[in-house]
Amino acid sequence: MKQPDYTSAIAQALNIATDGTEFGDKLNHIIRTTAETLGGGASLIMLDSTRTRLIHSSSFRLPKYYLQKGPLDREKSLDELNSNRTVVINDIRSDSRIQFRELAERALITAIAGVPVRIKGRAIGSLRIYYKASRTFSSADITFIEQIARIISLLFLSEIEPAPPSQNHPVAGALHHVQAPDFAHPSEAEFAGLLDFYNIEWVYEPRSFVLEKAGNRVTEMFSPDFYLPALDLYIELTTLKQSLITYKNRKIRRLRELYPEIKITLLNKNNYDRLLAKYGSGPLGQSRAHGIRQVLYTQEQIKGRVDELAREISADYANKCPVLLGVQRGFICFMADLIRQISVPMDMDFMALSHYTGKPGKGVKITKDTDLELEGRHVLLVEDIVDTGMTLSYILNHLKGRHPSSLEVCTLLDRQARRLVDVDIRYIGFNIPDEFVVGYGLDYQEEYRNLPFIGVPVILSDTSPLVKETQ
Ligand code: IMP
Ligand code: MG
């Protein structure tokens, strides 16, 4: 089957979105263009103000009786809204997720794709594509549908801001989801700011899990603070005392037993403050390192490991003339030592990124991009340390757009314990414990980069008992 011309369909949708027609006409027109391009039916369904039902707002090529079946029950429908991710069913007949199955069969719908329409991370509805025959959606199809869903999100956004439509406007029901959530604690707002900085989409408390029931009555529930749809990961921030963390841990253990498919990470206050301190934010932002309490890797150990990595890289990249790409500034010692042990021809380049400052509205930016042309090259990204993975995943996405022949990562240190974003790392120097480290290029608030070894600093306002004893 010939691939539809998605580029001109997107251009057309953008034209419609920005021309002078009425909001409702724009929606109808975009839905129609989408359906025609894909050669199927299309519908935009919106969550009502209770967020429990879905209403067909605009549709094209769907039989009347299918539309007239009334609102869909969110819980029984496709689960793209609960999961906040694209859901594809190539053949309905072998799937149990569809509500009104008989109706779907009468309307001769066999394949469906549902893409959430999101504003600031929160789903307000879904764009659904329907086919009479079974169909395997290609990744190009899905990308196209997702792009259209984004254009629709922008349409809604432009409708809402700056002048909110009146209460009886057809979209008013969807609007109350758009305001920033009421965070239960300032640290949650700060964390949301950090995620925003790295362009990581998040949803606040989207879902409650039942942990305990007495008969039909729910006796214990748990609502994790954040959900990151792109990573399919829940995050629970806890600012509680250590004794209460034990209680939280129990809840999380229970959640994992009952819902083994759910990925959840607990960030406690200490970890979290240290995460922010890395950027000079949060309560430890002004703290100072005062000496070193432990040496993790001596000069010799580092040299031994760097030589091994260089040998591996030389073997893997023989005849490839890789570009070793360093991310400023922590990589400096590592890169300098590594390249001197690499025995095959190579090039080198650098990038720099802006740092999180805690000020709202600013996203991560590349402050220095590469000078070399990377298209068709074998790029090896050289990092000092991968912690949450947020920096790395941002850079990797950026570099993928430059079409290198291959793209791999080499990091001196890997701290798995604090990983939030999954990233593939080809070469790892050392797996380190959950401790902040300095030296050999790594800093604490710009200090200690020039130590020849890697060690754990004493951080003065740190509340962990271990550090207190040494003060
Ligand atoms: P991520 O985005 O959380 O993975 O953070 C990666 C960056 O944070 C690294 O490239 C470092 O610049 C910095 N970083 C993370 N952990 C440490 C540490 O223990 N010492 C010094 N810098 C760190
Ligand atoms: Mg770095």
CSV table of C-alpha atoms and ligand atoms in Angstrom, one decimal:
chain,number,residue,atom,x,y,z
A,1,MET,CA,0.0,0.0,0.0
A,2,LYS,CA,1.3,3.4,-0.9
A,3,GLN,CA,2.1,5.6,2.1
A,4,PRO,CA,-0.2,8.6,2.3
A,5,ASP,CA,1.4,12.1,2.0
A,6,TYR,CA,1.6,12.9,5.7
A,7,THR,CA,3.8,16.0,5.2
A,8,SER,CA,1.2,17.8,3.2
A,9,ALA,CA,-1.6,16.6,5.4
A,10,ILE,CA,0.2,18.1,8.4
A,11,ALA,CA,0.8,21.3,6.5
A,12,GLN,CA,-3.0,21.4,5.7
A,13,ALA,CA,-3.9,20.8,9.3
A,14,LEU,CA,-1.6,23.6,10.4
A,15,ASN,CA,-3.2,25.9,7.8
A,16,ILE,CA,-6.6,25.1,9.1
A,17,ALA,CA,-5.5,25.6,12.7
A,18,THR,CA,-4.2,29.1,12.0
A,19,ASP,CA,-6.8,30.4,9.5
A,20,GLY,CA,-9.7,32.6,10.4
A,21,THR,CA,-12.5,30.0,10.7
A,22,GLU,CA,-14.4,29.2,13.9
A,23,PHE,CA,-13.0,26.8,16.5
A,24,GLY,CA,-15.6,24.1,15.9
A,25,ASP,CA,-15.1,24.3,12.1
A,26,LYS,CA,-11.4,24.0,12.5
A,27,LEU,CA,-11.8,20.8,14.5
A,28,ASN,CA,-14.2,19.3,12.0
A,29,HIS,CA,-11.9,20.2,9.1
A,30,ILE,CA,-8.8,18.7,10.8
A,31,ILE,CA,-10.7,15.5,11.7
A,32,ARG,CA,-11.9,15.2,8.1
A,33,THR,CA,-8.4,15.8,6.7
A,34,THR,CA,-7.0,13.2,9.0
A,35,ALA,CA,-9.6,10.6,8.2
A,36,GLU,CA,-9.2,11.2,4.4
A,37,THR,CA,-5.4,11.0,4.6
A,38,LEU,CA,-5.5,7.7,6.5
A,39,GLY,CA,-8.4,6.3,4.5
A,40,GLY,CA,-10.4,5.5,7.6
A,41,GLY,CA,-12.8,7.1,10.0
A,42,ALA,CA,-11.8,9.5,12.7
A,43,SER,CA,-13.3,11.0,15.8
A,44,LEU,CA,-12.2,13.4,18.5
A,45,ILE,CA,-13.7,12.4,21.8
A,46,MET,CA,-13.4,14.6,24.8
A,47,LEU,CA,-13.5,13.9,28.5
A,48,ASP,CA,-16.5,15.5,30.2
A,49,SER,CA,-16.1,17.7,33.3
A,50,THR,CA,-16.3,14.7,35.6
A,51,ARG,CA,-13.5,13.0,33.7
A,52,THR,CA,-15.4,9.8,33.7
A,53,ARG,CA,-17.2,9.9,30.3
A,54,LEU,CA,-16.1,10.5,26.8
A,55,ILE,CA,-18.1,12.5,24.3
A,56,HIS,CA,-17.7,12.4,20.5
A,57,SER,CA,-17.0,16.0,19.7
A,58,SER,CA,-16.2,15.8,16.0
A,59,SER,CA,-16.1,12.8,13.7
A,60,PHE,CA,-15.9,11.8,10.1
A,61,ARG,CA,-17.0,8.6,8.4
A,62,LEU,CA,-18.4,7.0,11.5
A,63,PRO,CA,-21.9,5.6,11.2
A,64,LYS,CA,-24.6,7.6,12.9
A,65,TYR,CA,-25.8,4.9,15.2
A,66,TYR,CA,-22.3,4.4,16.4
A,67,LEU,CA,-22.1,8.1,17.4
A,68,GLN,CA,-25.6,8.0,18.9
A,69,LYS,CA,-24.8,5.3,21.4
A,70,GLY,CA,-24.1,8.1,23.9
A,71,PRO,CA,-21.1,8.9,26.0
A,72,LEU,CA,-18.5,6.2,26.4
A,73,ASP,CA,-17.5,5.1,29.9
A,74,ARG,CA,-13.9,6.0,30.3
A,75,GLU,CA,-13.1,3.0,32.4
A,76,LYS,CA,-14.5,0.6,29.9
A,77,SER,CA,-13.2,2.2,26.8
A,78,LEU,CA,-9.8,2.0,25.1
A,79,ASP,CA,-7.2,2.7,27.8
A,80,GLU,CA,-5.2,5.5,26.0
A,81,LEU,CA,-6.5,8.0,28.6
A,82,ASN,CA,-5.7,6.0,31.7
A,83,SER,CA,-2.3,5.1,30.4
A,84,ASN,CA,-1.8,8.5,28.8
A,85,ARG,CA,-0.2,6.8,25.8
A,86,THR,CA,-1.1,5.8,22.3
A,87,VAL,CA,-3.1,2.6,22.1
A,88,VAL,CA,-3.4,0.6,18.9
A,89,ILE,CA,-5.6,-2.4,18.2
A,90,ASN,CA,-5.0,-4.0,14.9
A,91,ASP,CA,-8.0,-6.4,15.2
A,92,ILE,CA,-10.8,-5.8,17.6
A,93,ARG,CA,-12.1,-9.3,17.3
A,94,SER,CA,-9.2,-10.6,19.4
A,95,ASP,CA,-9.2,-7.9,22.0
A,96,SER,CA,-11.3,-7.5,25.1
A,97,ARG,CA,-10.9,-3.7,25.7
A,98,ILE,CA,-13.7,-2.3,23.6
A,99,GLN,CA,-16.9,-1.1,25.0
A,100,PHE,CA,-20.1,-1.6,22.9
A,101,ARG,CA,-18.4,-4.5,21.2
A,102,GLU,CA,-21.6,-5.5,19.2
A,103,LEU,CA,-22.0,-1.9,18.1
A,104,ALA,CA,-18.4,-1.8,17.0
A,105,GLU,CA,-19.1,-4.9,15.1
A,106,ARG,CA,-22.3,-3.6,13.5
A,107,ALA,CA,-20.4,-0.5,12.5
A,108,LEU,CA,-17.8,-2.8,11.0
A,109,ILE,CA,-15.0,-1.4,13.0
A,110,THR,CA,-12.0,-3.8,13.2
A,111,ALA,CA,-8.9,-1.7,13.8
A,112,ILE,CA,-8.6,1.3,16.1
A,113,ALA,CA,-5.8,3.7,17.2
A,114,GLY,CA,-6.4,6.1,20.1
A,115,VAL,CA,-4.0,8.9,20.8
A,116,PRO,CA,-4.5,11.1,23.9
A,117,VAL,CA,-4.9,14.8,23.3
A,118,ARG,CA,-2.9,16.4,26.1
A,119,ILE,CA,-2.5,19.9,27.5
A,120,LYS,CA,0.4,20.4,29.7
A,121,GLY,CA,0.7,16.7,30.2
A,122,ARG,CA,-2.9,16.1,31.1
A,123,ALA,CA,-5.2,14.2,28.8
A,124,ILE,CA,-8.3,16.1,27.9
A,125,GLY,CA,-9.5,13.7,25.2
A,126,SER,CA,-8.5,11.4,22.5
A,127,LEU,CA,-8.1,11.3,18.8
A,128,ARG,CA,-9.3,7.9,17.5
A,129,ILE,CA,-8.9,6.4,14.1
A,130,TYR,CA,-11.1,3.6,12.9
A,131,TYR,CA,-10.9,1.0,10.1
A,132,LYS,CA,-13.4,-1.4,8.8
A,133,ALA,CA,-10.8,-4.1,8.0
A,134,SER,CA,-8.0,-5.1,10.3
A,135,ARG,CA,-4.9,-3.1,9.7
A,136,THR,CA,-1.4,-3.0,11.0
A,137,PHE,CA,-0.6,0.6,11.9
A,138,SER,CA,2.9,1.5,10.8
A,139,SER,CA,5.1,3.8,12.9
A,140,ALA,CA,4.7,6.5,10.2
A,141,ASP,CA,0.9,6.2,10.6
A,142,ILE,CA,1.2,6.5,14.4
A,143,THR,CA,3.6,9.4,14.2
A,144,PHE,CA,1.2,11.2,11.9
A,145,ILE,CA,-1.8,10.6,14.2
A,146,GLU,CA,0.2,11.8,17.2
A,147,GLN,CA,1.2,15.0,15.3
A,148,ILE,CA,-2.4,15.7,14.5
A,149,ALA,CA,-3.3,15.1,18.2
A,150,ARG,CA,-0.6,17.8,19.1
A,151,ILE,CA,-2.0,20.2,16.6
A,152,ILE,CA,-5.4,19.7,18.2
A,153,SER,CA,-3.9,20.3,21.6
A,154,LEU,CA,-2.5,23.6,20.4
A,155,LEU,CA,-5.9,24.5,19.0
A,156,PHE,CA,-7.4,24.0,22.5
A,157,LEU,CA,-4.6,25.9,24.1
A,158,SER,CA,-5.0,28.9,21.8
A,159,GLU,CA,-8.7,28.8,22.6
A,160,ILE,CA,-8.1,28.9,26.3
A,161,GLU,CA,-5.3,31.4,26.7
A,162,PRO,CA,-5.4,34.2,27.2
A,163,ALA,CA,-9.2,34.6,27.1
A,164,PRO,CA,-11.0,31.6,28.6
A,165,PRO,CA,-14.2,30.8,26.8
A,166,SER,CA,-17.4,31.1,28.7
A,167,GLN,CA,-18.8,28.2,30.8
A,168,ASN,CA,-21.3,27.1,28.1
A,169,HIS,CA,-18.7,26.9,25.4
A,170,PRO,CA,-18.5,23.4,24.0
A,171,VAL,CA,-15.0,22.9,25.2
A,172,ALA,CA,-15.5,24.4,28.7
A,173,GLY,CA,-15.9,20.9,30.2
A,174,ALA,CA,-12.3,20.0,29.2
A,175,LEU,CA,-10.8,23.3,30.5
A,176,HIS,CA,-10.6,22.8,34.2
A,177,HIS,CA,-7.9,20.2,33.7
A,178,VAL,CA,-5.6,22.7,32.2
A,179,GLN,CA,-4.8,24.8,35.2
A,180,ALA,CA,-1.6,23.9,37.1
A,181,PRO,CA,-2.5,21.3,39.7
A,182,ASP,CA,-2.7,22.2,43.4
A,183,PHE,CA,0.4,20.6,44.7
A,184,ALA,CA,0.2,19.1,48.1
A,185,HIS,CA,3.8,20.2,48.9
A,186,PRO,CA,6.2,22.9,47.5
A,187,SER,CA,8.8,20.2,46.7
A,188,GLU,CA,6.3,18.7,44.3
A,189,ALA,CA,6.0,22.0,42.4
A,190,GLU,CA,9.8,22.2,42.4
A,191,PHE,CA,10.1,18.7,41.0
A,192,ALA,CA,7.5,19.5,38.3
A,193,GLY,CA,9.7,22.5,37.4
A,194,LEU,CA,12.7,20.3,37.1
A,195,LEU,CA,10.8,17.9,34.8
A,196,ASP,CA,9.5,20.8,32.7
A,197,PHE,CA,13.1,22.0,32.4
A,198,TYR,CA,14.1,18.7,30.8
A,199,ASN,CA,10.9,18.6,28.6
A,200,ILE,CA,9.8,15.5,30.4
A,201,GLU,CA,6.0,15.3,30.3
A,202,TRP,CA,4.3,14.6,33.7
A,203,VAL,CA,0.9,14.2,35.1
A,204,TYR,CA,0.1,14.9,38.8
A,205,GLU,CA,-1.6,12.2,40.7
A,206,PRO,CA,-3.4,10.7,37.7
A,207,ARG,CA,-4.4,7.5,39.3
A,208,SER,CA,-5.3,5.8,42.6
A,209,PHE,CA,-4.5,2.2,43.2
A,210,VAL,CA,-6.7,0.1,45.5
A,211,LEU,CA,-4.4,-1.7,48.0
A,212,GLU,CA,-6.9,-3.1,50.4
A,213,LYS,CA,-10.6,-4.0,50.4
A,214,ALA,CA,-13.0,-5.2,53.1
A,215,GLY,CA,-15.8,-6.8,51.1
A,216,ASN,CA,-16.8,-4.2,48.5
A,217,ARG,CA,-15.4,-1.3,50.5
A,218,VAL,CA,-12.0,0.1,49.7
A,219,THR,CA,-10.0,0.5,52.9
A,220,GLU,CA,-6.7,1.5,51.5
A,221,MET,CA,-5.7,3.4,48.4
A,222,PHE,CA,-2.5,4.8,47.1
A,223,SER,CA,-2.0,7.7,44.6
A,224,PRO,CA,1.6,8.2,43.5
A,225,ASP,CA,2.5,11.9,43.1
A,226,PHE,CA,3.7,11.8,39.5
A,227,TYR,CA,3.3,9.8,36.3
A,228,LEU,CA,5.7,10.3,33.4
A,229,PRO,CA,3.9,8.9,30.4
A,230,ALA,CA,6.9,8.8,28.0
A,231,LEU,CA,8.7,6.6,30.5
A,232,ASP,CA,5.6,4.8,31.8
A,233,LEU,CA,6.9,5.5,35.3
A,234,TYR,CA,5.2,6.6,38.6
A,235,ILE,CA,7.2,8.7,41.0
A,236,GLU,CA,6.4,9.1,44.7
A,237,LEU,CA,8.2,12.0,46.4
A,238,THR,CA,8.3,11.7,50.1
A,239,THR,CA,9.2,14.6,52.3
A,240,LEU,CA,8.4,12.7,55.4
A,241,LYS,CA,10.5,11.6,58.4
A,242,GLN,CA,12.4,8.4,58.1
A,243,SER,CA,9.9,6.6,60.3
A,244,LEU,CA,7.1,7.4,58.0
A,245,ILE,CA,9.2,6.4,54.9
A,246,THR,CA,9.0,2.9,56.3
A,247,TYR,CA,5.2,3.2,56.1
A,248,LYS,CA,5.4,4.5,52.6
A,249,ASN,CA,7.7,1.8,51.6
A,250,ARG,CA,5.2,-0.8,52.8
A,251,LYS,CA,2.6,0.8,50.6
A,252,ILE,CA,4.8,0.7,47.6
A,253,ARG,CA,5.7,-2.9,48.3
A,254,ARG,CA,2.1,-3.8,48.4
A,255,LEU,CA,1.5,-1.8,45.2
A,256,ARG,CA,4.3,-3.8,43.5
A,257,GLU,CA,2.8,-7.1,44.6
A,258,LEU,CA,-0.7,-6.2,43.5
A,259,TYR,CA,0.2,-4.4,40.2
A,260,PRO,CA,3.5,-6.0,39.1
A,261,GLU,CA,3.2,-4.3,35.7
A,262,ILE,CA,3.5,-0.8,37.3
A,263,LYS,CA,6.9,0.8,37.4
A,264,ILE,CA,7.3,3.1,40.4
A,265,THR,CA,10.2,4.9,42.0
A,266,LEU,CA,10.4,6.4,45.5
A,267,LEU,CA,12.4,9.6,45.9
A,268,ASN,CA,12.9,10.4,49.5
A,269,LYS,CA,13.6,13.9,50.8
A,270,ASN,CA,17.4,13.4,51.2
A,271,ASN,CA,17.8,12.1,47.7
A,272,TYR,CA,15.6,14.7,46.4
A,273,ASP,CA,17.3,17.6,48.1
A,274,ARG,CA,20.6,16.3,46.8
A,275,LEU,CA,19.2,16.1,43.3
A,276,LEU,CA,18.2,19.7,43.5
A,277,ALA,CA,21.4,20.8,45.2
A,278,LYS,CA,23.2,19.6,42.1
A,279,TYR,CA,21.7,22.6,40.3
A,280,GLY,CA,22.1,24.9,43.3
A,281,SER,CA,18.4,24.7,44.1
A,282,GLY,CA,16.3,23.5,47.0
A,283,PRO,CA,17.3,23.6,50.7
A,284,LEU,CA,20.8,22.3,50.1
A,285,GLY,CA,21.3,24.6,47.2
A,286,GLN,CA,23.5,27.0,49.3
A,287,SER,CA,25.3,24.3,51.1
A,288,ARG,CA,29.1,23.9,50.8
A,289,ALA,CA,31.3,20.9,50.5
A,290,HIS,CA,33.9,20.8,53.2
A,291,GLY,CA,36.6,18.3,52.6
A,292,ILE,CA,36.4,14.7,51.5
A,293,ARG,CA,35.3,11.9,53.7
A,294,GLN,CA,36.0,8.9,51.5
A,295,VAL,CA,38.0,8.2,48.4
A,296,LEU,CA,36.0,6.0,46.0
A,297,TYR,CA,38.5,5.5,43.2
A,298,THR,CA,42.2,6.3,43.4
A,299,GLN,CA,44.2,7.8,40.5
A,300,GLU,CA,45.6,4.3,39.7
A,301,GLN,CA,42.2,2.6,39.7
A,302,ILE,CA,40.8,5.3,37.4
A,303,LYS,CA,43.8,5.0,35.0
A,304,GLY,CA,43.4,1.2,34.9
A,305,ARG,CA,39.7,1.4,34.0
A,306,VAL,CA,40.1,4.2,31.5
A,307,ASP,CA,42.8,2.2,29.7
A,308,GLU,CA,40.5,-0.8,29.5
A,309,LEU,CA,37.7,1.3,28.1
A,310,ALA,CA,40.1,2.8,25.5
A,311,ARG,CA,41.1,-0.7,24.4
A,312,GLU,CA,37.5,-1.7,24.0
A,313,ILE,CA,36.6,1.4,22.1
A,314,SER,CA,39.7,1.1,19.8
A,315,ALA,CA,38.6,-2.4,18.9
A,316,ASP,CA,35.0,-1.6,18.3
A,317,TYR,CA,35.7,1.6,16.3
A,318,ALA,CA,38.6,0.4,14.1
A,319,ASN,CA,38.1,1.9,10.6
A,320,LYS,CA,35.2,4.0,11.8
A,321,CYS,CA,36.9,7.2,12.7
A,322,PRO,CA,34.4,7.9,15.6
A,323,VAL,CA,33.5,11.4,16.8
A,324,LEU,CA,34.1,11.5,20.6
A,325,LEU,CA,31.6,14.0,21.8
A,326,GLY,CA,32.1,15.5,25.3
A,327,VAL,CA,29.4,17.2,27.3
A,328,GLN,CA,30.9,20.1,29.2
A,329,ARG,CA,32.3,20.4,31.8
A,330,GLY,CA,32.7,17.3,33.9
A,331,PHE,CA,34.0,15.1,31.2
A,332,ILE,CA,37.3,17.0,30.9
A,333,CYS,CA,39.7,14.7,32.8
A,334,PHE,CA,38.1,11.6,31.5
A,335,MET,CA,38.1,12.7,27.9
A,336,ALA,CA,41.7,13.8,28.1
A,337,ASP,CA,42.9,10.5,29.5
A,338,LEU,CA,40.7,8.4,27.3
A,339,ILE,CA,41.7,9.8,24.0
A,340,ARG,CA,45.4,9.4,24.7
A,341,GLN,CA,44.8,5.7,25.0
A,342,ILE,CA,42.6,5.3,22.0
A,343,SER,CA,44.7,3.8,19.2
A,344,VAL,CA,42.5,4.4,16.1
A,345,PRO,CA,41.9,7.6,14.2
A,346,MET,CA,39.1,9.7,15.8
A,347,ASP,CA,37.7,13.2,16.0
A,348,MET,CA,36.6,15.1,19.0
A,349,ASP,CA,33.9,17.7,19.6
A,350,PHE,CA,32.1,19.3,22.5
A,351,MET,CA,28.6,20.4,23.6
A,352,ALA,CA,27.3,22.4,26.5
A,353,LEU,CA,23.9,22.6,28.1
A,354,SER,CA,22.2,25.1,30.3
A,355,HIS,CA,21.5,24.1,33.8
A,356,TYR,CA,18.3,24.0,35.8
A,357,THR,CA,18.0,27.1,37.9
A,358,GLY,CA,14.6,26.6,39.6
A,359,LYS,CA,13.2,29.6,37.7
A,360,PRO,CA,10.0,28.7,35.9
A,361,GLY,CA,9.5,28.9,32.2
A,362,LYS,CA,13.0,28.1,31.1
A,363,GLY,CA,13.7,24.8,29.5
A,364,VAL,CA,17.1,23.1,28.9
A,365,LYS,CA,19.0,24.7,26.0
A,366,ILE,CA,22.1,23.8,24.1
A,367,THR,CA,24.4,26.6,24.8
A,368,LYS,CA,27.2,25.2,22.7
A,369,ASP,CA,26.5,22.8,19.8
A,370,THR,CA,28.9,20.7,17.9
A,371,ASP,CA,31.2,22.2,15.3
A,372,LEU,CA,31.5,19.0,13.2
A,373,GLU,CA,28.9,17.7,10.8
A,374,LEU,CA,27.6,14.5,12.5
A,375,GLU,CA,25.5,13.1,9.7
A,376,GLY,CA,26.8,9.7,8.7
A,377,ARG,CA,29.4,9.7,11.5
A,378,HIS,CA,29.8,7.2,14.3
A,379,VAL,CA,29.2,9.3,17.4
A,380,LEU,CA,30.3,8.3,20.9
A,381,LEU,CA,29.0,10.5,23.6
A,382,VAL,CA,31.4,10.9,26.5
A,383,GLU,CA,29.9,11.7,29.9
A,384,ASP,CA,31.4,12.1,33.3
A,385,ILE,CA,28.4,10.6,35.2
A,386,VAL,CA,24.8,9.5,34.4
A,387,ASP,CA,22.6,10.1,37.3
A,388,THR,CA,18.8,10.6,36.7
A,389,GLY,CA,19.5,10.2,32.9
A,390,MET,CA,17.6,13.4,32.1
A,391,THR,CA,20.5,15.2,30.6
A,392,LEU,CA,21.6,12.3,28.6
A,393,SER,CA,18.2,11.5,27.2
A,394,TYR,CA,17.8,15.1,26.2
A,395,ILE,CA,21.2,15.1,24.4
A,396,LEU,CA,20.5,11.7,22.7
A,397,ASN,CA,17.2,12.9,21.3
A,398,HIS,CA,18.9,16.0,20.0
A,399,LEU,CA,21.7,14.1,18.4
A,400,LYS,CA,19.4,11.5,16.8
A,401,GLY,CA,18.0,14.4,14.8
A,402,ARG,CA,21.5,14.9,13.3
A,403,HIS,CA,21.4,11.5,11.7
A,404,PRO,CA,24.6,9.9,12.8
A,405,SER,CA,25.4,6.4,11.5
A,406,SER,CA,25.6,5.2,15.1
A,407,LEU,CA,25.2,6.8,18.5
A,408,GLU,CA,26.6,5.2,21.7
A,409,VAL,CA,27.3,6.4,25.2
A,410,CYS,CA,30.5,6.0,27.2
A,411,THR,CA,30.3,7.2,30.8
A,412,LEU,CA,33.0,7.1,33.5
A,413,LEU,CA,30.4,6.7,36.3
A,414,ASP,CA,27.0,5.3,36.4
A,415,ARG,CA,24.7,5.8,39.4
A,416,GLN,CA,21.8,3.4,38.7
A,417,ALA,CA,20.2,4.0,42.1
A,418,ARG,CA,18.9,7.5,41.0
A,419,ARG,CA,18.0,6.7,37.4
A,420,LEU,CA,14.6,8.1,36.3
A,421,VAL,CA,15.0,8.0,32.6
A,422,ASP,CA,16.1,4.7,31.0
A,423,VAL,CA,19.0,5.2,28.7
A,424,ASP,CA,21.2,2.7,26.9
A,425,ILE,CA,24.9,3.0,27.9
A,426,ARG,CA,27.4,1.0,25.9
A,427,TYR,CA,30.6,1.7,28.0
A,428,ILE,CA,30.6,2.2,31.8
A,429,GLY,CA,33.7,2.9,33.8
A,430,PHE,CA,32.3,2.3,37.3
A,431,ASN,CA,28.9,1.6,38.8
A,432,ILE,CA,28.8,3.9,41.8
A,433,PRO,CA,26.7,3.8,45.0
A,434,ASP,CA,24.1,6.4,45.8
A,435,GLU,CA,26.6,9.0,47.0
A,436,PHE,CA,27.4,12.4,45.5
A,437,VAL,CA,31.0,12.4,44.2
A,438,VAL,CA,33.6,15.0,43.2
A,439,GLY,CA,37.0,15.1,41.7
A,440,TYR,CA,38.5,14.1,38.3
A,441,GLY,CA,36.4,16.7,36.6
A,442,LEU,CA,33.3,16.4,38.7
A,443,ASP,CA,32.3,19.3,40.9
A,444,TYR,CA,30.2,20.3,43.9
A,445,GLN,CA,29.0,23.8,43.1
A,446,GLU,CA,32.1,24.3,40.9
A,447,GLU,CA,34.6,23.1,43.6
A,448,TYR,CA,36.8,20.0,43.6
A,449,ARG,CA,37.0,19.4,39.9
A,450,ASN,CA,40.8,19.4,40.1
A,451,LEU,CA,41.2,16.5,42.5
A,452,PRO,CA,43.1,13.6,40.8
A,453,PHE,CA,40.9,11.0,42.5
A,454,ILE,CA,37.1,10.5,42.9
A,455,GLY,CA,35.7,11.0,46.4
A,456,VAL,CA,32.7,11.7,48.5
A,457,PRO,CA,32.5,15.2,49.9
A,458,VAL,CA,31.3,16.2,53.3
A,459,ILE,CA,28.4,18.5,52.7
A,460,LEU,CA,27.8,20.9,55.5
A,461,SER,CA,24.0,21.3,55.6
A,462,ASP,CA,23.5,17.6,54.8
A,463,THR,CA,21.1,16.0,57.2
A,464,SER,CA,22.2,12.4,56.8
A,465,PRO,CA,23.6,11.0,60.1
A,466,LEU,CA,26.8,9.8,58.5
A,467,VAL,CA,27.8,13.2,57.6
A,468,LYS,CA,26.8,14.7,60.9
A,469,GLU,CA,29.2,12.4,62.7
A,470,THR,CA,32.1,13.6,60.7
A,471,GLN,CA,31.4,17.3,61.4
B,1,IMP,P1,21.5,13.6,35.2
B,1,IMP,O1,20.8,14.5,34.1
B,1,IMP,O2,20.7,13.6,36.5
B,1,IMP,O3,21.8,12.2,34.7
B,1,IMP,O4,22.8,14.4,35.6
B,1,IMP,C1,23.9,14.4,34.9
B,1,IMP,C2,24.9,15.5,35.2
B,1,IMP,O5,24.7,16.0,36.6
B,1,IMP,C3,26.2,15.0,35.1
B,1,IMP,O6,26.7,15.1,33.8
B,1,IMP,C4,27.0,15.9,36.1
B,1,IMP,O7,27.4,17.0,35.5
B,1,IMP,C5,26.0,16.2,37.2
B,1,IMP,N1,26.2,15.2,38.3
B,1,IMP,C6,25.4,14.2,38.6
B,1,IMP,N2,25.8,13.5,39.7
B,1,IMP,C7,26.9,14.1,40.1
B,1,IMP,C8,27.9,13.9,41.1
B,1,IMP,O8,27.8,13.0,42.0
B,1,IMP,N3,28.9,14.7,41.2
B,1,IMP,C9,29.1,15.8,40.3
B,1,IMP,N4,28.2,16.0,39.3
B,1,IMP,C10,27.2,15.2,39.2
B,2,MG,MG,27.9,16.2,32.7
